[in-house]
């Protein structure tokens, strides 16, 4: 819901009318509480406790006791729950750890949409299967130097050192870190719950694991041994881990040929083709690694034309972040030169780039606040999003 003022307003209207509204998902706790030290900085995001009755941080099953007794007085005993007490203080209960027993079975036949004459089942054509909770790249903290934004002229040579988990812009990595890998039995159970396509095979699904290649062939064999037919597996990858695991992927593609299903490299997180911007995004990869990954994808398509897809024409949407806070004539020139030199517009670039979005609790949120402190200026907030693109305002 980040930045969705319309949905925040709807939640507040529903709450006013007597409905119980719950904010959950990544960063639910900090979005409910508000931006760091907002009480002493009037321009900062004040949180959504006025819009939602409750926040819920962590595994969704924590909310079951609340749903079973909405009028009860047991809020202090519900793990992961956030609420406002009688003194207008936000109370945050410690969340539970992830429990695999709640992640094995997924019902796909109880999701409905509204129609004029009532409700109707939603036709689901693509699913998701969870294998990693969080991102391994966010598993440890790194100290990183991030440049000043280009909107503050004359200060680009200066940098700000911050502690980061994962990419600097990623609020999910900051929220979840890395909680590890689910066991194979749990993953196969999720796959078995997927609806079937008309072919009798499972519908296409995204495997949520940013480093799936080392164990992908083993998973495919185990699924096949259970008598489960696959139609398509979609992979979201980092460029460096893709390069390191390409031989594992070749093995999986040979299996795909034997078993008659398809692998789509649905999203590679390139984000940029300029090393300065990649460094500030804390991607942990270089332009050369991005280009090496592209060469390998194109090569795999030649080797396995009927088993793999990777291009924008085949449904892939690769990460390309533009504009960013560090765009200059030099970075623009570097990016455009690389795009046309390597023909990225033909098969790699998405129809539209994704602007840099700075959530107030991401690593870049801390970066912005440090700039505000140093410079005595402020950036406008759009609810939970910090409007870096407008440039700073004088206090």
Tab-separated table of C-alpha atoms in Angstrom, residues 55-337:
chain	number	residue	atom	x	y	z
A	55	UNK	CA	-1.468	-2.987	12.391
A	56	UNK	CA	-0.116	-6.503	12.068
A	57	UNK	CA	3.608	-7.176	11.797
A	58	UNK	CA	4.869	-10.628	10.839
A	59	UNK	CA	3.104	-13.921	10.043
A	60	UNK	CA	-0.567	-13.532	9.141
A	61	UNK	CA	-1.812	-16.345	11.422
A	62	UNK	CA	-1.181	-14.041	14.383
A	63	UNK	CA	-4.425	-12.213	13.527
A	64	UNK	CA	-6.640	-15.302	14.037
A	65	UNK	CA	-7.341	-14.627	17.763
A	66	UNK	CA	-8.339	-11.057	16.885
A	67	UNK	CA	-10.687	-12.118	14.094
A	68	UNK	CA	-12.270	-14.704	16.359
A	69	UNK	CA	-13.035	-12.063	18.988
A	70	UNK	CA	-13.083	-8.558	17.535
A	71	UNK	CA	-14.942	-7.174	20.544
A	72	UNK	CA	-12.685	-8.861	23.069
A	73	UNK	CA	-10.167	-7.321	25.423
A	74	UNK	CA	-7.211	-9.545	24.607
A	75	UNK	CA	-5.197	-7.172	22.409
A	76	UNK	CA	-2.148	-7.245	24.669
A	77	UNK	CA	-1.853	-11.011	24.193
A	78	UNK	CA	-1.980	-11.070	20.376
A	79	UNK	CA	1.498	-11.413	18.861
A	80	UNK	CA	2.512	-8.876	16.219
A	81	UNK	CA	-0.483	-6.595	16.856
A	82	UNK	CA	-0.210	-2.807	16.915
A	83	UNK	CA	-2.950	-0.595	18.329
A	84	UNK	CA	-3.533	2.721	20.089
A	85	UNK	CA	-4.325	2.575	23.809
A	86	UNK	CA	-6.523	4.939	25.814
A	87	UNK	CA	-3.575	7.306	26.290
A	88	UNK	CA	-3.155	7.592	22.463
A	89	UNK	CA	0.101	5.659	22.664
A	90	UNK	CA	0.884	3.106	19.981
A	91	UNK	CA	1.414	-0.331	21.519
A	92	UNK	CA	3.410	-2.886	19.542
A	93	UNK	CA	3.380	-6.544	20.570
A	94	UNK	CA	6.379	-8.699	19.670
A	95	UNK	CA	5.674	-10.763	16.521
A	96	UNK	CA	5.950	-14.545	16.369
A	97	UNK	CA	8.615	-16.328	14.370
A	98	UNK	CA	7.673	-17.903	11.042
A	99	UNK	CA	6.118	-21.341	11.401
A	100	UNK	CA	6.207	-23.663	8.396
A	101	UNK	CA	3.042	-25.482	9.423
A	102	UNK	CA	1.077	-22.389	8.366
A	103	UNK	CA	2.855	-22.183	5.004
A	104	UNK	CA	2.155	-25.640	3.601
A	105	UNK	CA	-1.452	-25.350	2.519
A	106	UNK	CA	-2.906	-22.563	0.395
A	107	UNK	CA	-6.556	-22.320	-0.641
A	108	UNK	CA	-6.943	-20.776	-4.086
A	109	UNK	CA	-10.708	-21.326	-4.420
A	110	UNK	CA	-11.925	-18.855	-1.793
A	111	UNK	CA	-10.917	-15.585	-3.480
A	112	UNK	CA	-13.833	-13.577	-4.862
A	113	UNK	CA	-14.386	-10.377	-6.815
A	114	UNK	CA	-17.350	-7.994	-6.686
A	115	UNK	CA	-19.811	-7.870	-9.561
A	116	UNK	CA	-23.046	-5.963	-10.073
A	117	UNK	CA	-25.164	-8.875	-8.901
A	118	UNK	CA	-22.908	-10.028	-6.062
A	119	UNK	CA	-19.641	-11.907	-5.911
A	120	UNK	CA	-17.922	-14.329	-8.259
A	121	UNK	CA	-14.842	-16.563	-7.913
A	122	UNK	CA	-11.653	-15.003	-9.205
A	123	UNK	CA	-10.147	-16.907	-12.122
A	124	UNK	CA	-6.529	-17.417	-11.078
A	125	UNK	CA	-4.063	-18.010	-13.893
A	126	UNK	CA	-0.744	-17.393	-12.089
A	127	UNK	CA	0.283	-18.193	-8.520
A	128	UNK	CA	3.210	-17.814	-6.149
A	129	UNK	CA	5.110	-20.441	-4.202
A	130	UNK	CA	7.204	-19.371	-1.218
A	131	UNK	CA	10.646	-20.943	-0.854
A	132	UNK	CA	12.697	-18.166	0.785
A	133	UNK	CA	11.385	-15.843	3.494
A	134	UNK	CA	13.103	-12.547	2.782
A	135	UNK	CA	16.221	-12.024	0.703
A	136	UNK	CA	19.624	-13.628	1.377
A	137	UNK	CA	21.288	-10.399	0.230
A	138	UNK	CA	19.550	-8.698	3.169
A	139	UNK	CA	20.834	-11.326	5.568
A	140	UNK	CA	23.697	-9.207	6.846
A	141	UNK	CA	24.331	-5.515	7.411
A	142	UNK	CA	26.804	-3.574	5.289
A	143	UNK	CA	28.136	-0.058	5.736
A	144	UNK	CA	27.679	1.817	2.472
A	145	UNK	CA	28.477	5.310	1.271
A	146	UNK	CA	25.669	7.001	-0.654
A	147	UNK	CA	26.168	10.199	-2.628
A	148	UNK	CA	24.230	13.394	-2.134
A	149	UNK	CA	21.252	13.776	-4.511
A	150	UNK	CA	21.904	15.713	-7.710
A	151	UNK	CA	19.242	18.255	-6.659
A	152	UNK	CA	21.653	19.687	-4.069
A	153	UNK	CA	24.256	21.244	-6.313
A	154	UNK	CA	27.923	21.305	-5.417
A	155	UNK	CA	27.727	18.521	-2.840
A	156	UNK	CA	27.993	15.416	-5.037
A	157	UNK	CA	31.560	14.771	-3.905
A	158	UNK	CA	30.274	14.282	-0.368
A	159	UNK	CA	28.685	11.094	0.790
A	160	UNK	CA	26.727	9.725	3.705
A	161	UNK	CA	27.633	6.431	5.342
A	162	UNK	CA	24.706	4.310	6.470
A	163	UNK	CA	24.160	0.734	7.587
A	164	UNK	CA	22.114	-1.195	5.045
A	165	UNK	CA	20.396	-4.560	4.788
A	166	UNK	CA	19.991	-5.368	1.110
A	167	UNK	CA	19.384	-2.770	-1.588
A	168	UNK	CA	19.130	0.788	-0.294
A	169	UNK	CA	15.653	1.357	-1.758
A	170	UNK	CA	14.118	-1.959	-0.676
A	171	UNK	CA	11.686	-1.615	2.217
A	172	UNK	CA	10.877	-5.359	2.148
A	173	UNK	CA	14.530	-6.303	2.776
A	174	UNK	CA	14.720	-3.824	5.628
A	175	UNK	CA	11.550	-5.276	7.069
A	176	UNK	CA	12.206	-9.002	6.692
A	177	UNK	CA	15.968	-9.412	6.376
A	178	UNK	CA	16.432	-13.119	5.676
A	179	UNK	CA	14.598	-15.752	7.709
A	180	UNK	CA	15.829	-18.700	5.700
A	181	UNK	CA	14.649	-21.402	3.369
A	182	UNK	CA	11.525	-23.527	3.698
A	183	UNK	CA	11.990	-27.275	3.515
A	184	UNK	CA	11.238	-29.120	0.281
A	185	UNK	CA	8.139	-30.816	1.681
A	186	UNK	CA	6.574	-27.430	2.462
A	187	UNK	CA	7.379	-26.061	-1.005
A	188	UNK	CA	5.984	-29.134	-2.798
A	189	UNK	CA	2.851	-28.941	-0.649
A	190	UNK	CA	2.302	-25.380	-1.835
A	191	UNK	CA	2.784	-26.447	-5.463
A	192	UNK	CA	0.285	-29.290	-5.046
A	193	UNK	CA	-2.315	-26.762	-3.844
A	194	UNK	CA	-2.094	-24.679	-7.028
A	195	UNK	CA	-5.105	-24.793	-9.365
A	196	UNK	CA	-4.763	-26.828	-12.518
A	197	UNK	CA	-4.717	-25.366	-16.006
A	198	UNK	CA	-6.955	-26.894	-18.720
A	199	UNK	CA	-3.994	-29.103	-19.641
A	200	UNK	CA	-4.188	-30.797	-16.232
A	201	UNK	CA	-0.842	-29.330	-15.205
A	202	UNK	CA	-0.417	-26.761	-12.452
A	203	UNK	CA	-0.871	-23.135	-13.452
A	204	UNK	CA	2.330	-21.078	-13.938
A	205	UNK	CA	3.799	-19.846	-10.671
A	206	UNK	CA	6.561	-17.575	-9.421
A	207	UNK	CA	9.048	-19.318	-7.154
A	208	UNK	CA	9.816	-16.772	-4.438
A	209	UNK	CA	13.528	-17.287	-4.003
A	210	UNK	CA	16.105	-14.846	-5.339
A	211	UNK	CA	18.779	-17.567	-5.461
A	212	UNK	CA	16.856	-20.662	-6.642
A	213	UNK	CA	19.270	-22.086	-9.220
A	214	UNK	CA	21.529	-24.335	-7.077
A	215	UNK	CA	18.565	-26.488	-5.982
A	216	UNK	CA	16.129	-25.936	-8.855
A	217	UNK	CA	16.739	-29.241	-10.651
A	218	UNK	CA	16.364	-31.183	-7.384
A	219	UNK	CA	13.053	-29.447	-6.674
A	220	UNK	CA	11.789	-30.255	-10.179
A	221	UNK	CA	12.690	-33.937	-9.746
A	222	UNK	CA	10.987	-34.095	-6.357
A	223	UNK	CA	7.836	-32.451	-7.742
A	224	UNK	CA	7.776	-34.861	-10.665
A	225	UNK	CA	8.235	-37.832	-8.325
A	226	UNK	CA	5.058	-36.719	-6.549
A	227	UNK	CA	3.179	-36.999	-9.847
A	228	UNK	CA	2.672	-33.246	-10.106
A	229	UNK	CA	2.780	-31.823	-13.636
A	230	UNK	CA	4.296	-28.370	-14.114
A	231	UNK	CA	3.482	-25.957	-16.927
A	232	UNK	CA	5.709	-22.945	-16.177
A	233	UNK	CA	8.019	-21.746	-13.414
A	234	UNK	CA	8.790	-18.007	-13.196
A	235	UNK	CA	12.062	-16.936	-11.597
A	236	UNK	CA	13.050	-13.581	-10.077
A	237	UNK	CA	16.834	-13.311	-9.864
A	238	UNK	CA	19.830	-11.175	-9.025
A	239	UNK	CA	22.310	-10.838	-11.881
A	240	UNK	CA	25.312	-12.038	-9.861
A	241	UNK	CA	23.567	-15.134	-8.500
A	242	UNK	CA	22.242	-15.915	-11.969
A	243	UNK	CA	25.795	-15.848	-13.350
A	244	UNK	CA	27.060	-18.065	-10.529
A	245	UNK	CA	24.234	-20.569	-10.981
A	246	UNK	CA	23.900	-20.762	-14.749
A	247	UNK	CA	25.236	-24.319	-14.936
A	248	UNK	CA	22.580	-25.410	-12.435
A	249	UNK	CA	19.979	-23.708	-14.626
A	250	UNK	CA	21.178	-25.624	-17.673
A	251	UNK	CA	20.534	-28.852	-15.777
A	252	UNK	CA	17.037	-27.669	-14.855
A	253	UNK	CA	16.324	-26.721	-18.469
A	254	UNK	CA	17.288	-30.162	-19.674
A	255	UNK	CA	14.743	-31.543	-17.218
A	256	UNK	CA	12.194	-29.026	-18.473
A	257	UNK	CA	12.697	-30.428	-21.977
A	258	UNK	CA	12.160	-33.978	-20.770
A	259	UNK	CA	9.092	-33.158	-18.663
A	260	UNK	CA	7.502	-30.660	-21.029
A	261	UNK	CA	7.367	-27.412	-19.076
A	262	UNK	CA	8.771	-23.903	-19.448
A	263	UNK	CA	11.026	-21.649	-17.377
A	264	UNK	CA	10.562	-17.881	-17.599
A	265	UNK	CA	13.284	-15.604	-16.258
A	266	UNK	CA	10.515	-13.205	-15.375
A	267	UNK	CA	12.520	-10.508	-13.617
A	268	UNK	CA	16.220	-9.787	-13.319
A	269	UNK	CA	16.931	-6.890	-10.971
A	270	UNK	CA	19.272	-4.883	-13.187
A	271	UNK	CA	17.913	-1.506	-11.943
A	272	UNK	CA	20.538	0.559	-13.777
A	273	UNK	CA	23.315	0.478	-16.344
A	274	UNK	CA	25.494	3.061	-14.623
A	275	UNK	CA	27.943	2.072	-11.892
A	276	UNK	CA	27.457	5.266	-9.854
A	277	UNK	CA	23.720	4.651	-9.592
A	278	UNK	CA	24.183	0.934	-8.874
A	279	UNK	CA	26.548	1.822	-6.039
A	280	UNK	CA	24.042	4.257	-4.535
A	281	UNK	CA	21.303	1.634	-4.823
A	282	UNK	CA	23.641	-0.778	-2.990
A	283	UNK	CA	22.813	-3.443	-5.581
A	284	UNK	CA	26.077	-5.309	-5.033
A	285	UNK	CA	26.552	-5.716	-8.795
A	286	UNK	CA	28.282	-3.768	-11.559
A	287	UNK	CA	27.200	-2.798	-15.059
A	288	UNK	CA	29.557	-5.465	-16.410
A	289	UNK	CA	27.823	-8.141	-14.328
A	290	UNK	CA	24.443	-6.956	-15.612
A	291	UNK	CA	25.709	-7.204	-19.192
A	292	UNK	CA	27.234	-10.628	-18.557
A	293	UNK	CA	23.867	-11.829	-17.264
A	294	UNK	CA	22.173	-10.522	-20.410
A	295	UNK	CA	24.683	-12.300	-22.639
A	296	UNK	CA	24.023	-15.544	-20.748
A	297	UNK	CA	20.246	-15.168	-21.029
A	298	UNK	CA	20.503	-14.675	-24.768
A	299	UNK	CA	22.842	-17.637	-25.026
A	300	UNK	CA	20.484	-19.887	-23.057
A	301	UNK	CA	17.645	-18.923	-25.395
A	302	UNK	CA	19.720	-20.183	-28.326
A	303	UNK	CA	20.567	-23.415	-26.488
A	304	UNK	CA	17.036	-24.081	-25.147
A	305	UNK	CA	14.645	-22.188	-27.430
A	306	UNK	CA	11.527	-24.104	-26.296
A	307	UNK	CA	12.336	-24.400	-22.593
A	308	UNK	CA	13.248	-20.858	-21.564
A	309	UNK	CA	12.044	-17.300	-21.984
A	310	UNK	CA	13.680	-14.099	-20.787
A	311	UNK	CA	12.649	-11.211	-23.054
A	312	UNK	CA	10.065	-8.472	-22.700
A	313	UNK	CA	8.196	-10.042	-25.640
A	314	UNK	CA	7.921	-13.300	-23.664
A	315	UNK	CA	6.398	-11.648	-20.610
A	316	UNK	CA	9.497	-10.799	-18.599
A	317	UNK	CA	9.655	-7.448	-16.802
A	318	UNK	CA	13.226	-6.766	-15.738
A	319	UNK	CA	14.116	-4.150	-13.143
A	320	UNK	CA	15.083	-0.788	-14.638
A	321	UNK	CA	14.949	2.154	-12.240
A	322	UNK	CA	14.743	5.641	-13.735
A	323	UNK	CA	14.695	8.473	-12.806
A	324	UNK	CA	16.774	8.340	-9.630
A	325	UNK	CA	18.074	10.931	-7.190
A	326	UNK	CA	21.579	10.781	-8.711
A	327	UNK	CA	20.825	11.330	-12.398
A	328	UNK	CA	23.309	13.621	-14.128
A	329	UNK	CA	24.234	14.276	-17.752
A	330	UNK	CA	27.088	11.783	-17.308
A	331	UNK	CA	24.929	8.975	-15.906
A	332	UNK	CA	22.274	9.584	-18.579
A	333	UNK	CA	24.946	9.387	-21.286
A	334	UNK	CA	26.384	6.164	-19.854
A	335	UNK	CA	22.969	4.509	-19.672
A	336	UNK	CA	21.852	5.529	-23.152
A	337	UNK	CA	25.167	4.433	-24.664
